């Protein structure tokens, strides 16, 4: 009885308080709600965690909020790319938002995340801003890497986000190195090294996993299995596409990556495991709506029916929306209003980013070294352009 | 003191060679009471020891660095002193442990990653270049990488084609890397200490054949705070007729060549580069502006080599000062053969350097 009144009280409050949908969705209600994950976890050499996940209205609404923002940001990036404001590579994450959002819910900013080039939403999840994202994508000086990195090279070291890497698979040994350093420094934190089903076949991954297991490093290898390594389906690239089992001696867990709560549960479980027993592999069964990158229509190797089917059945935002509605945490209209808010926020950030200047020409020569001690560097015509490295 | 002895020997004429050796032996004995000797191996070992002692963030990682005491005994005694957390033996997985090292450096530790030889660094070269060298730039200064990659580089003796390549030119081309190549024990100590203290990724190219060589070493060099500046070449021998640049083992050959040239009245200036990147163009150019002639010496393959860069830089910046075409002495443009006679032909010898210097001086044989 008490619960019912509380819920309806929440609903009544907003109408008198404000018009803005945002205020409804920032409820501080932390009444525990238990939800069952869509699918049970499957374990490899480990007892999987329970399907029952503890969450709160606050958390569910924040999942919706964050994922809606990520979704809108990626779609906006698509338009910017087509308008030629974003150049080079642009790998979009829409469809996979639940992995980022569920992971963040299970960890702290002292834990580290490292990923490959599909990094915009991970960056946002780690605390990056929309402006930093769009400015970086458009190569402006207010970008998170001052315009010098681009889509694939976002970093946020103060929140434990180590990039943003272009070479497939390289981020896995790097992530194990972060875990090595965390153990060396006795930090009691973990590193999530994310990679795709394409990268899962890389030799260096197995080299790093072997060392991590030998030395009990707090490394969690997260395979974001969106089933296509660029244009190659997993069954054409991997003799064994059961990526959670590929660690052999290292335990693994298969997770429904489209279910933010399942992701949260798995990451929480993995963190506890890694701190005590060394590396574990999480395979997130997820899907990307876009092609591999903006130069890939994404339809030469998969059917439009498959894509729309996943959107209908498994979309991560829709799932959270259904949960919110079924628990009466917000109304349909409030959620729609929120989506409009998000659109506005993204549009404003883009407008602001468009106003940002390109980096100053002198930035060509900065950050080559941390300590340049007055060494000379050259432009294309060394008799025309020489600079002293700071 | 050396100069006076050499001049006296030169005055005595062509039989000076035996006399030179005799004088050198006497001089060494005279010196040994005042100057200490140290092998390059001990110099590297002591530098590692001192830097690990001074900064708990420094650790060593590589194959056989711990229990085996180091494949070339460079890390001898360090496992006992610092324990397995700081002297880490790895499986034979260069790509993996180089990546782990770079990741640890991202977090703020100061790894010293050993490659048993730099030939094996090719397995890890993506991490050295794409993960380490470029990160500070791509992240606009957020992610700096204070890592050292060290190990023997270039030819050893009879180890064949896959174990003899010199990587100075390849790594020397990469913006974001610092590339060092010590010759003497003083170089080894000073440059390794500088490398470990440096906040940027450093490729430290040693030479297996130099590990056992002894060099005189002063008390200043033995002090634990000693270091040498990165990016500064050393004039090993002053001269006025021709500039000979060299690094690593070739410095010794260049000095021997200079002695031979001196007897023929050619006074060579020998520059020990010490740093390949950033190259000390200013010292090289000042020297060539003084001598007007250049011979570059390196062990590595000639095309796109270190010598090619030095010649280009001198032609660009000091063209009017050159009195003769620039000369390059380099390893032969072939994979390293095994047979002793062929191997000898594939690597520069002292007589090659002498011949090139004479050509630069327009002196026929």
XYZ file of C-alpha atoms in Angstrom:
755
model
C 0.000 0.000 0.000
C 2.690 2.385 0.991
C 4.514 1.734 -2.232
C 1.484 2.580 -4.348
C 1.031 5.924 -2.709
C 4.686 6.725 -3.112
C 4.568 5.962 -6.799
C 1.469 8.047 -7.404
C 2.956 10.815 -5.316
C 5.878 10.872 -7.729
C 3.493 11.146 -10.620
C 1.486 13.937 -9.061
C 4.457 16.023 -8.024
C 5.773 16.961 -11.486
C 2.553 18.607 -12.674
C 2.717 21.131 -9.947
C 6.485 21.412 -9.881
C 7.549 22.019 -13.467
C 6.916 21.545 -17.125
C 10.306 20.159 -17.918
C 10.363 16.388 -18.366
C 13.952 16.348 -17.176
C 12.941 16.963 -13.623
C 10.731 13.872 -13.580
C 13.533 11.739 -14.842
C 15.982 12.819 -12.206
C 14.031 11.268 -9.380
C 16.130 10.417 -6.400
C 13.915 7.471 -5.566
C 16.168 4.639 -4.532
C 13.513 2.128 -3.540
C 14.919 -1.193 -4.582
C 13.226 -2.947 -7.443
C 14.160 -6.455 -8.459
C 14.077 -7.277 -12.133
C 14.786 -10.507 -13.911
C 17.201 -10.316 -16.804
C 15.806 -11.200 -20.201
C 17.914 -14.324 -20.419
C 19.885 -16.348 -17.909
C 23.665 -15.954 -17.921
C 25.732 -18.772 -19.354
C 28.985 -19.538 -17.587
C 32.229 -21.069 -18.753
C 34.206 -22.575 -15.892
C 32.262 -20.438 -13.466
C 28.950 -20.420 -11.670
C 26.976 -17.590 -13.308
C 25.374 -14.869 -11.202
C 21.650 -14.775 -10.483
C 19.186 -13.477 -13.068
C 17.615 -11.263 -10.440
C 19.058 -7.792 -10.580
C 18.624 -5.117 -7.944
C 17.850 -1.740 -9.369
C 16.055 1.465 -8.388
C 13.730 3.915 -10.145
C 16.565 6.384 -10.113
C 18.819 3.950 -11.895
C 16.247 2.888 -14.463
C 15.412 6.456 -15.338
C 19.088 7.308 -15.592
C 19.574 4.317 -17.908
C 16.835 5.650 -20.145
C 18.233 9.143 -20.018
C 21.799 8.147 -20.772
C 20.954 5.685 -23.518
C 18.568 8.115 -25.206
C 21.340 10.702 -25.188
C 23.856 8.270 -26.633
C 21.399 7.156 -29.313
C 20.608 10.718 -30.314
C 24.309 11.661 -30.342
C 25.233 8.833 -32.684
C 22.382 9.559 -35.062
C 23.376 13.206 -35.124
C 26.945 12.163 -35.884
C 25.624 10.220 -38.877
C 24.096 13.428 -40.271
C 27.223 15.438 -39.588
C 29.314 12.864 -41.404
C 27.018 12.970 -44.425
C 27.264 16.767 -44.312
C 31.047 16.303 -44.474
C 31.594 18.018 -41.139
C 33.070 14.819 -39.761
C 35.887 13.379 -41.861
C 37.761 10.145 -42.048
C 36.439 7.361 -39.899
C 33.260 7.395 -37.854
C 32.181 4.190 -36.117
C 28.769 4.437 -34.492
C 27.531 2.655 -31.417
C 23.758 2.903 -31.713
C 22.243 -0.383 -30.610
C 25.068 -1.117 -28.197
C 24.280 1.579 -25.627
C 23.276 -0.890 -22.912
C 26.834 -2.165 -22.631
C 28.261 1.231 -21.776
C 25.450 2.243 -19.485
C 25.187 -1.091 -17.647
C 28.955 -1.177 -17.116
C 29.069 2.321 -15.668
C 26.318 1.376 -13.209
C 28.478 -1.418 -11.817
C 31.801 0.385 -11.473
C 33.475 3.631 -10.397
C 35.601 6.167 -12.233
C 38.635 4.667 -10.491
C 38.114 1.494 -12.482
C 39.571 1.788 -15.958
C 37.955 1.251 -19.330
C 39.785 0.915 -22.610
C 38.144 0.209 -25.917
C 38.686 0.285 -29.676
C 37.408 2.881 -32.122
C 33.667 2.657 -31.431
C 34.259 4.886 -28.462
C 31.945 7.922 -28.521
C 29.386 6.499 -26.107
C 31.967 4.949 -23.788
C 33.515 8.410 -23.546
C 30.153 9.920 -22.723
C 29.546 7.214 -20.133
C 32.851 8.046 -18.468
C 31.785 11.645 -18.043
C 32.701 13.220 -21.353
C 30.455 16.024 -22.618
C 28.516 16.329 -25.850
C 30.441 19.450 -26.776
C 33.807 17.724 -26.360
C 32.517 14.858 -28.499
C 31.138 16.891 -31.384
C 34.027 19.334 -31.350
C 36.501 16.476 -31.539
C 34.558 14.765 -34.328
C 34.630 18.001 -36.283
C 38.296 18.524 -35.522
C 37.886 21.671 -33.436
C 40.141 22.874 -30.678
C 37.551 22.339 -27.951
C 37.391 18.652 -28.674
C 38.467 16.230 -25.983
C 41.745 15.692 -27.835
C 41.894 19.304 -29.011
C 40.929 18.170 -32.499
C 44.150 16.218 -32.917
C 42.752 12.758 -32.351
C 39.457 12.429 -34.171
C 36.671 9.900 -33.773
C 38.893 7.005 -32.797
C 41.024 8.804 -30.229
C 38.870 10.064 -27.378
C 40.436 9.878 -23.908
C 39.468 10.915 -20.412
C 42.260 9.885 -18.092
C 40.854 11.601 -15.021
C 37.831 9.311 -15.260
C 39.780 6.185 -16.063
C 39.057 6.185 -19.791
C 42.166 5.264 -21.736
C 40.862 5.528 -25.272
C 39.974 5.213 -28.142
C 42.343 2.914 -30.236
C 42.485 2.413 -33.964
C 44.460 -0.812 -34.266
C 42.139 -3.788 -33.840
C 43.051 -5.797 -30.782
C 45.867 -3.543 -29.528
C 43.684 -2.225 -26.734
C 43.510 -5.632 -25.056
C 47.178 -5.936 -24.029
C 47.061 -2.232 -23.163
C 44.081 -2.914 -20.910
C 45.900 -5.795 -19.260
C 48.769 -3.366 -18.727
C 46.408 -0.996 -16.948
C 45.330 -3.909 -14.760
C 48.985 -4.734 -14.134
C 49.583 -1.187 -12.984
C 46.481 -1.232 -10.782
C 47.731 -4.386 -9.082
C 51.280 -3.024 -8.836
C 49.944 0.130 -7.196
C 47.669 -1.931 -4.922
C 44.681 0.134 -6.040
C 41.916 -2.494 -5.595
C 40.353 -1.455 -8.886
C 39.814 -3.268 -12.148
C 40.189 -2.635 -15.861
C 37.583 -3.439 -18.479
C 39.336 -4.080 -21.791
C 36.675 -3.973 -24.502
C 36.980 -5.484 -27.940
C 34.749 -6.811 -30.698
C 34.060 -10.199 -32.196
C 36.516 -9.307 -34.964
C 39.307 -8.532 -32.522
C 38.562 -11.683 -30.539
C 40.718 -13.669 -32.941
C 43.807 -11.494 -32.470
C 46.875 -13.312 -31.183
C 47.924 -10.504 -28.890
C 44.674 -10.945 -26.995
C 45.640 -14.477 -26.067
C 49.165 -13.372 -25.204
C 47.790 -10.743 -22.860
C 45.191 -13.076 -21.380
C 47.856 -15.686 -20.673
C 50.007 -13.186 -18.789
C 46.988 -11.749 -16.973
C 46.009 -15.213 -15.805
C 49.592 -16.106 -14.825
C 49.933 -12.960 -12.762
C 46.299 -12.757 -11.495
C 45.717 -9.329 -12.938
C 42.365 -7.610 -12.263
C 41.550 -7.574 -15.968
C 38.070 -8.086 -17.391
C 38.001 -8.760 -21.104
C 34.696 -7.631 -22.547
C 33.837 -8.917 -25.997
C 31.148 -6.707 -27.508
C 29.882 -9.329 -29.895
C 27.804 -7.476 -32.449
C 28.202 -10.511 -34.694
C 30.032 -8.779 -37.527
C 33.718 -7.959 -37.711
C 33.357 -5.178 -40.274
C 31.561 -7.137 -42.993
C 32.468 -10.608 -41.882
C 29.935 -12.538 -39.853
C 31.253 -14.256 -36.731
C 30.701 -17.740 -38.137
C 32.926 -16.862 -41.105
C 35.741 -15.495 -38.970
C 35.844 -17.700 -35.890
C 35.971 -21.463 -35.798
C 34.508 -21.096 -32.326
C 32.286 -18.004 -32.012
C 31.581 -18.808 -28.370
C 33.834 -15.949 -27.345
C 33.130 -16.324 -23.656
C 34.693 -19.797 -23.858
C 37.744 -18.760 -25.867
C 39.693 -17.939 -22.740
C 39.944 -21.664 -22.082
C 41.536 -21.578 -18.608
C 39.975 -18.178 -17.942
C 36.322 -18.242 -16.876
C 33.730 -16.540 -19.029
C 30.165 -15.340 -18.970
C 27.753 -14.862 -21.816
C 25.473 -11.857 -21.274
C 22.529 -10.352 -23.138
C 24.243 -7.125 -24.122
C 20.953 -5.455 -25.047
C 19.770 -5.657 -21.445
C 21.407 -2.915 -19.393
C 20.552 -4.654 -16.128
C 22.122 -7.917 -17.258
C 25.229 -5.975 -18.232
C 25.294 -4.297 -14.858
C 24.958 -7.596 -13.044
C 27.670 -9.212 -15.111
C 30.116 -6.332 -14.659
C 29.545 -6.262 -10.915
C 30.119 -9.989 -10.776
C 33.201 -9.727 -12.972
C 34.717 -6.958 -10.873
C 34.398 -9.015 -7.710
C 35.872 -12.017 -9.466
C 38.784 -10.204 -11.058
C 39.880 -8.565 -7.827
C 40.170 -11.973 -6.181
C 40.897 -14.444 -8.947
C 42.331 -12.718 -11.973
C 40.971 -12.330 -15.477
C 37.465 -13.183 -16.647
C 35.849 -12.802 -20.067
C 32.429 -11.254 -20.573
C 30.768 -11.783 -23.917
C 28.084 -9.142 -24.490
C 25.608 -10.313 -27.091
C 24.810 -6.997 -28.740
C 24.081 -5.443 -32.134
C 24.958 -2.322 -34.056
C 22.275 -0.756 -36.223
C 24.751 1.126 -38.351
C 27.296 -0.525 -40.565
C 30.871 -0.973 -39.383
C 31.568 2.679 -40.104
C 29.997 5.504 -42.045
C 31.460 4.151 -45.272
C 29.608 0.874 -44.784
C 25.885 0.782 -45.499
C 25.724 -2.343 -43.359
C 23.434 -4.151 -45.744
C 25.720 -6.064 -48.049
C 26.394 -8.716 -45.457
C 23.178 -8.693 -43.435
C 19.499 -8.303 -44.287
C 17.370 -5.280 -43.488
C 14.922 -7.716 -41.894
C 17.566 -8.832 -39.442
C 18.316 -5.246 -38.473
C 14.672 -4.237 -38.078
C 13.958 -7.499 -36.280
C 16.527 -6.712 -33.605
C 15.209 -3.191 -33.326
C 11.736 -4.570 -32.719
C 12.628 -7.369 -30.342
C 15.749 -6.353 -28.482
C 16.319 -2.600 -28.592
C 17.951 -1.643 -25.276
C 16.139 1.655 -24.903
C 12.775 0.080 -25.605
C 13.440 -2.530 -22.968
C 14.152 0.029 -20.284
C 11.195 2.075 -21.461
C 8.903 -0.940 -20.994
C 10.322 -1.520 -17.517
C 9.794 2.111 -16.571
C 6.245 2.088 -17.851
C 5.353 -1.240 -16.263
C 6.636 -0.014 -12.894
C 4.848 3.309 -13.325
C 8.005 5.306 -12.898
C 7.033 7.720 -15.648
C 4.376 8.118 -18.330
C 4.747 7.570 -22.043
C 4.402 11.291 -22.604
C 7.105 12.123 -20.054
C 9.508 9.798 -21.775
C 8.664 11.262 -25.180
C 9.168 14.743 -23.789
C 12.469 13.660 -22.450
C 13.537 12.396 -25.837
C 12.696 15.818 -27.235
C 14.825 17.398 -24.522
C 17.707 15.165 -25.445
C 17.362 16.081 -29.107
C 17.484 19.711 -28.157
C 20.542 19.189 -25.977
C 22.341 17.426 -28.796
C 21.374 20.077 -31.344
C 22.623 22.812 -29.042
C 25.909 21.043 -28.504
C 26.335 20.637 -32.255
C 25.571 24.289 -32.890
C 28.111 25.267 -30.264
C 30.675 22.842 -31.636
C 30.224 24.259 -35.119
C 31.142 27.654 -33.729
C 34.397 26.332 -32.271
C 37.583 27.258 -34.027
C 39.959 24.821 -35.655
C 43.144 24.302 -33.666
C 45.790 26.975 -34.088
C 48.488 26.127 -36.644
C 51.072 26.030 -33.888
C 49.275 22.972 -32.501
C 50.756 20.948 -35.362
C 53.906 20.789 -33.306
C 52.593 20.485 -29.753
C 52.382 17.260 -27.712
C 54.815 15.346 -29.922
C 56.796 14.847 -26.749
C 55.844 15.547 -23.179
C 59.334 16.949 -22.761
C 60.718 18.278 -26.009
C 63.645 20.311 -24.605
C 63.829 22.616 -27.586
C 64.206 19.954 -30.237
C 63.480 21.015 -33.809
C 60.672 19.652 -35.893
C 59.742 20.334 -39.519
C 56.773 20.995 -41.727
C 56.466 19.647 -45.253
C 58.976 22.178 -46.526
C 61.647 22.308 -43.889
C 63.124 25.472 -45.244
C 59.729 27.087 -44.865
C 58.385 25.639 -41.653
C 60.505 24.676 -38.714
C 59.405 24.673 -35.118
C 60.933 24.107 -31.748
C 59.187 21.426 -29.743
C 58.251 22.646 -26.293
C 97.463 13.491 -23.195
C 96.384 11.079 -25.908
C 96.956 13.764 -28.517
C 100.571 14.308 -27.449
C 101.330 10.608 -27.525
C 99.770 10.253 -30.971
C 101.656 13.233 -32.375
C 104.942 11.832 -31.154
C 104.097 8.472 -32.699
C 103.085 10.092 -36.003
C 106.353 11.994 -36.218
C 108.223 8.753 -36.018
C 106.731 7.592 -39.335
C 105.153 4.444 -40.695
C 106.406 1.939 -38.191
C 104.337 3.901 -35.719
C 101.668 1.215 -35.540
C 103.630 -1.112 -33.274
C 104.928 1.823 -31.372
C 101.355 3.106 -30.991
C 100.264 -0.145 -29.477
C 103.212 -0.090 -27.128
C 102.504 3.466 -26.122
C 98.829 2.662 -25.645
C 99.689 -0.244 -23.375
C 101.982 1.927 -21.265
C 99.455 4.714 -21.191
C 96.676 2.375 -20.097
C 98.780 1.092 -17.273
C 99.574 4.627 -16.327
C 95.880 5.489 -16.519
C 94.489 2.463 -14.726
C 95.680 3.638 -11.413
C 93.776 6.897 -11.752
C 90.696 5.922 -13.832
C 88.313 3.071 -13.056
C 87.204 0.672 -15.797
C 83.684 -0.536 -16.240
C 82.116 -2.858 -18.781
C 79.050 -1.689 -20.678
C 77.174 -4.578 -19.066
C 77.979 -3.355 -15.580
C 77.201 0.183 -16.600
C 73.708 -0.823 -17.740
C 73.144 -3.029 -14.714
C 74.161 -0.319 -12.291
C 72.007 2.243 -14.059
C 68.956 -0.037 -13.843
C 69.687 -0.787 -10.208
C 70.025 2.860 -9.237
C 66.931 4.018 -11.113
C 64.842 1.191 -9.641
C 66.090 2.107 -6.220
C 65.294 5.783 -6.689
C 61.775 5.368 -8.077
C 59.438 2.556 -6.992
C 57.420 3.012 -10.171
C 60.281 1.665 -12.315
C 60.025 -2.028 -13.119
C 61.662 -4.365 -15.630
C 59.747 -6.759 -17.830
C 60.945 -9.157 -20.518
C 62.077 -12.632 -21.331
C 64.619 -14.124 -18.894
C 65.191 -10.855 -17.072
C 64.580 -12.408 -13.657
C 65.605 -15.930 -12.762
C 67.930 -16.324 -15.723
C 69.589 -13.047 -14.581
C 69.076 -11.601 -18.034
C 69.758 -13.232 -21.388
C 72.916 -11.115 -21.574
C 73.154 -10.699 -17.808
C 72.210 -7.035 -17.986
C 69.622 -7.480 -15.223
C 71.825 -9.671 -13.076
C 71.036 -9.522 -9.367
C 67.971 -7.345 -9.793
C 65.397 -10.055 -9.121
C 67.024 -10.854 -5.787
C 67.172 -7.223 -4.861
C 63.732 -6.028 -6.016
C 61.586 -9.145 -6.163
C 59.354 -10.669 -8.815
C 56.821 -7.813 -8.721
C 59.409 -5.458 -10.128
C 61.538 -7.814 -12.224
C 58.955 -9.669 -14.271
C 59.742 -12.708 -16.400
C 57.411 -13.018 -19.359
C 56.425 -15.790 -21.739
C 57.745 -15.470 -25.281
C 55.019 -13.063 -26.320
C 56.471 -9.740 -27.427
C 53.244 -8.225 -28.740
C 51.544 -9.089 -25.475
C 54.140 -7.853 -23.028
C 55.037 -4.760 -25.001
C 51.332 -3.873 -24.960
C 51.092 -4.623 -21.257
C 54.115 -2.410 -20.677
C 52.585 0.465 -22.617
C 49.295 0.073 -20.735
C 51.167 0.204 -17.428
C 52.905 3.367 -18.635
C 49.518 4.913 -19.517
C 48.515 4.370 -15.896
C 51.679 6.088 -14.650
C 54.212 3.362 -13.972
C 57.677 3.536 -15.574
C 58.298 0.223 -17.333
C 61.627 -0.870 -18.805
C 60.714 -3.463 -21.405
C 63.539 -5.662 -22.615
C 63.557 -7.232 -26.055
C 66.038 -10.067 -26.191
C 67.124 -8.480 -29.407
C 65.447 -5.708 -31.342
C 64.753 -8.177 -34.126
C 61.961 -9.469 -31.869
C 60.647 -5.962 -31.401
C 59.112 -6.279 -34.845
C 56.483 -8.504 -33.259
C 55.606 -5.635 -30.952
C 56.286 -2.725 -33.270
C 52.621 -1.705 -33.437
C 52.660 -1.086 -29.697
C 55.925 0.822 -29.813
C 54.709 3.114 -32.549
C 50.927 3.257 -32.488
C 50.294 2.686 -28.796
C 53.351 4.416 -27.331
C 54.912 6.972 -29.668
C 51.734 8.589 -30.936
C 49.589 8.611 -27.805
C 50.703 11.893 -26.318
C 49.947 13.631 -29.607
C 46.607 11.919 -30.323
C 45.382 12.643 -26.816
C 46.700 16.228 -26.934
C 48.868 15.606 -23.888
C 46.455 13.584 -21.742
C 48.203 10.244 -22.127
C 51.960 10.371 -21.831
C 53.969 7.174 -22.001
C 57.115 7.083 -19.815
C 58.369 3.744 -21.127
C 61.798 2.458 -22.170
C 62.208 -0.322 -24.710
C 65.748 -1.633 -24.511
C 67.849 -4.491 -25.783
C 70.668 -5.420 -28.161
C 70.400 -4.044 -31.694
C 72.302 -4.722 -34.895
C 74.714 -7.500 -35.786
C 76.275 -9.845 -33.287
C 78.663 -12.509 -34.548
C 77.464 -15.297 -36.824
C 73.815 -15.067 -35.818
C 72.495 -14.866 -39.365
C 69.937 -12.801 -41.213
C 66.994 -12.848 -38.810
C 69.038 -11.860 -35.773
C 71.267 -9.120 -37.117
C 69.169 -6.181 -38.249
C 69.757 -2.644 -37.030
C 66.536 -0.767 -36.217
C 67.963 2.693 -35.631
C 66.633 4.050 -38.931
C 63.138 2.622 -38.546
C 62.549 3.872 -34.992
C 64.498 7.042 -35.689
C 61.873 8.062 -38.221
C 58.993 8.176 -35.737
C 57.868 11.472 -34.209
C 57.030 10.929 -30.567
C 59.860 8.448 -29.954
C 63.269 9.176 -28.577
C 65.935 6.804 -29.855
C 69.254 6.398 -28.076
C 72.365 4.435 -29.019
C 75.130 4.341 -26.405
C 78.706 3.421 -27.204
C 80.855 3.571 -24.086
C 80.086 2.695 -20.482
C 79.635 6.360 -19.718
C 77.096 6.549 -22.552
C 75.372 3.406 -21.308
C 74.992 4.663 -17.763
C 74.134 8.239 -18.570
C 71.747 7.563 -21.411
C 69.881 4.708 -19.724
C 69.336 6.824 -16.655
C 68.121 9.686 -18.819
C 65.849 7.314 -20.706
C 64.238 5.923 -17.570
C 63.701 9.396 -16.149
C 62.275 10.718 -19.425
C 58.474 11.091 -19.617
C 58.364 10.004 -23.277
C 58.763 6.588 -24.907
C 62.437 5.802 -25.479
C 63.915 3.114 -27.717
C 67.300 2.247 -26.258
C 69.536 0.438 -28.759
C 72.389 -1.459 -27.120
C 74.929 -3.686 -28.828
C 75.660 -7.245 -27.790
C 79.297 -7.105 -28.827
C 79.868 -4.027 -26.663
C 78.465 -5.528 -23.483
C 81.778 -7.078 -22.507
C 83.958 -4.114 -23.492
C 85.569 -2.057 -20.766
C 85.847 1.705 -20.798
C 87.450 4.119 -18.379
C 84.894 5.792 -16.181
C 85.128 8.785 -13.894
C 83.679 9.275 -10.424
C 81.189 11.733 -11.800
C 79.770 9.037 -14.055
C 79.581 6.612 -11.148
C 77.445 8.964 -9.115
C 73.831 7.814 -8.949
C 72.509 11.174 -10.042
C 74.581 11.134 -13.239
C 72.792 11.330 -16.556
C 73.545 12.464 -20.067
C 71.367 14.846 -22.062
C 69.191 13.275 -24.713
C 69.666 14.842 -28.135
C 73.322 15.798 -27.706
C 76.075 14.121 -29.686
C 79.595 13.807 -28.303
C 82.755 14.738 -30.132
C 84.877 11.735 -29.262
C 87.900 12.982 -31.107
C 88.444 16.492 -32.361
C 89.804 17.023 -35.841
C 89.824 19.434 -38.714
C 89.977 17.529 -41.990
C 86.899 15.317 -42.156
C 83.852 14.630 -39.963
C 83.045 11.009 -39.285
C 79.677 10.355 -37.636
C 78.923 7.018 -36.015
C 76.872 5.410 -33.275
C 77.143 2.331 -31.090
C 79.813 -0.163 -32.082
C 80.807 1.828 -35.143
C 82.149 4.607 -32.917
C 84.966 2.273 -31.917
C 85.655 1.493 -35.567
C 85.562 5.176 -36.454
C 88.106 5.936 -33.734
C 90.369 3.209 -35.042
C 89.966 4.591 -38.540
C 90.830 8.053 -37.236
C 94.066 6.706 -35.746
C 95.024 5.194 -39.101
C 94.085 8.371 -40.937
C 96.168 10.430 -38.535
C 99.268 8.559 -39.580
C 98.535 9.582 -43.143
C 98.169 13.184 -42.136
C 94.365 13.287 -42.158
C 92.977 14.635 -38.925
C 89.476 13.210 -38.524
C 86.782 14.472 -36.167
C 84.741 11.593 -34.799
C 81.213 12.298 -33.607
C 79.478 9.764 -31.387
C 75.810 10.501 -32.118
C 74.547 9.050 -28.794
C 71.010 10.021 -29.800
C 69.451 8.992 -33.125
C 66.226 10.863 -32.473
C 66.239 13.768 -31.912
C 69.349 13.964 -34.067
C 71.919 16.552 -32.952
C 71.950 18.342 -36.288
C 73.619 21.354 -34.803
C 76.738 19.491 -33.637
C 76.949 17.623 -36.935
C 76.589 20.754 -39.020
C 79.050 22.770 -36.931
C 81.568 20.003 -37.372
C 81.085 19.814 -41.126
C 81.294 23.583 -41.404
C 84.712 23.232 -39.768
C 86.030 20.216 -41.686
C 84.055 20.618 -44.953
C 83.859 16.851 -45.462
C 81.495 14.178 -44.176
C 81.579 10.412 -43.792
C 78.614 8.753 -42.064
C 79.041 5.287 -40.602
C 76.343 2.831 -39.535
C 75.820 -0.912 -39.354
C 72.304 -0.912 -40.690
C 70.970 -1.200 -44.203
C 71.954 1.758 -46.393
C 68.654 2.716 -47.960
C 66.752 5.237 -45.837
C 69.380 4.802 -43.139
C 70.621 7.077 -40.408
C 73.477 8.118 -42.697
C 71.015 9.097 -45.404
C 69.329 11.488 -42.981
C 72.642 12.950 -41.830
C 73.818 13.497 -45.397
C 70.526 15.138 -46.314
C 70.626 17.406 -43.308
C 74.204 18.483 -44.041
C 73.497 19.089 -47.727
C 70.423 21.149 -46.776
C 71.954 23.202 -44.010
C 75.664 23.383 -44.855
C 75.882 23.006 -48.633
C 78.274 25.914 -49.227
C 80.679 24.467 -46.686
C 81.056 21.089 -48.363
C 84.280 20.632 -50.319
C 83.490 17.077 -51.383
C 80.495 14.841 -51.920
C 79.088 13.294 -48.718
C 80.133 9.688 -48.126
C 78.100 6.895 -46.517
C 79.454 3.696 -45.035
C 76.718 1.258 -44.069
C 75.945 -2.421 -43.791
C 75.739 -4.233 -47.119
C 72.412 -4.105 -48.915
C 71.816 -7.807 -48.312
C 70.380 -9.938 -45.533
C 73.166 -10.858 -43.135
C 74.975 -14.001 -44.307
C 76.323 -16.587 -41.929
C 79.693 -17.605 -43.449
C 82.462 -15.682 -41.709
C 83.986 -14.211 -44.832
C 80.633 -13.069 -46.201
C 79.593 -11.684 -42.832
C 82.781 -9.655 -42.720
C 81.860 -8.169 -46.077
C 78.324 -7.390 -44.955
C 79.329 -5.199 -42.023
C 81.483 -2.037 -42.237
C 85.148 -2.572 -41.403
C 87.719 -0.032 -40.308
C 89.332 -0.031 -43.736
C 85.984 0.940 -45.324
C 85.810 4.007 -43.131
C 89.427 4.917 -43.889
C 88.871 4.569 -47.607
C 85.754 6.734 -47.563
C 87.478 9.414 -45.515
C 90.354 9.486 -47.964
C 87.901 9.790 -50.868
C 86.298 12.708 -49.139
C 89.740 14.258 -48.875
C 90.416 13.573 -52.549
C 93.233 11.267 -51.658
C 93.488 8.152 -53.794
C 94.492 4.950 -52.079
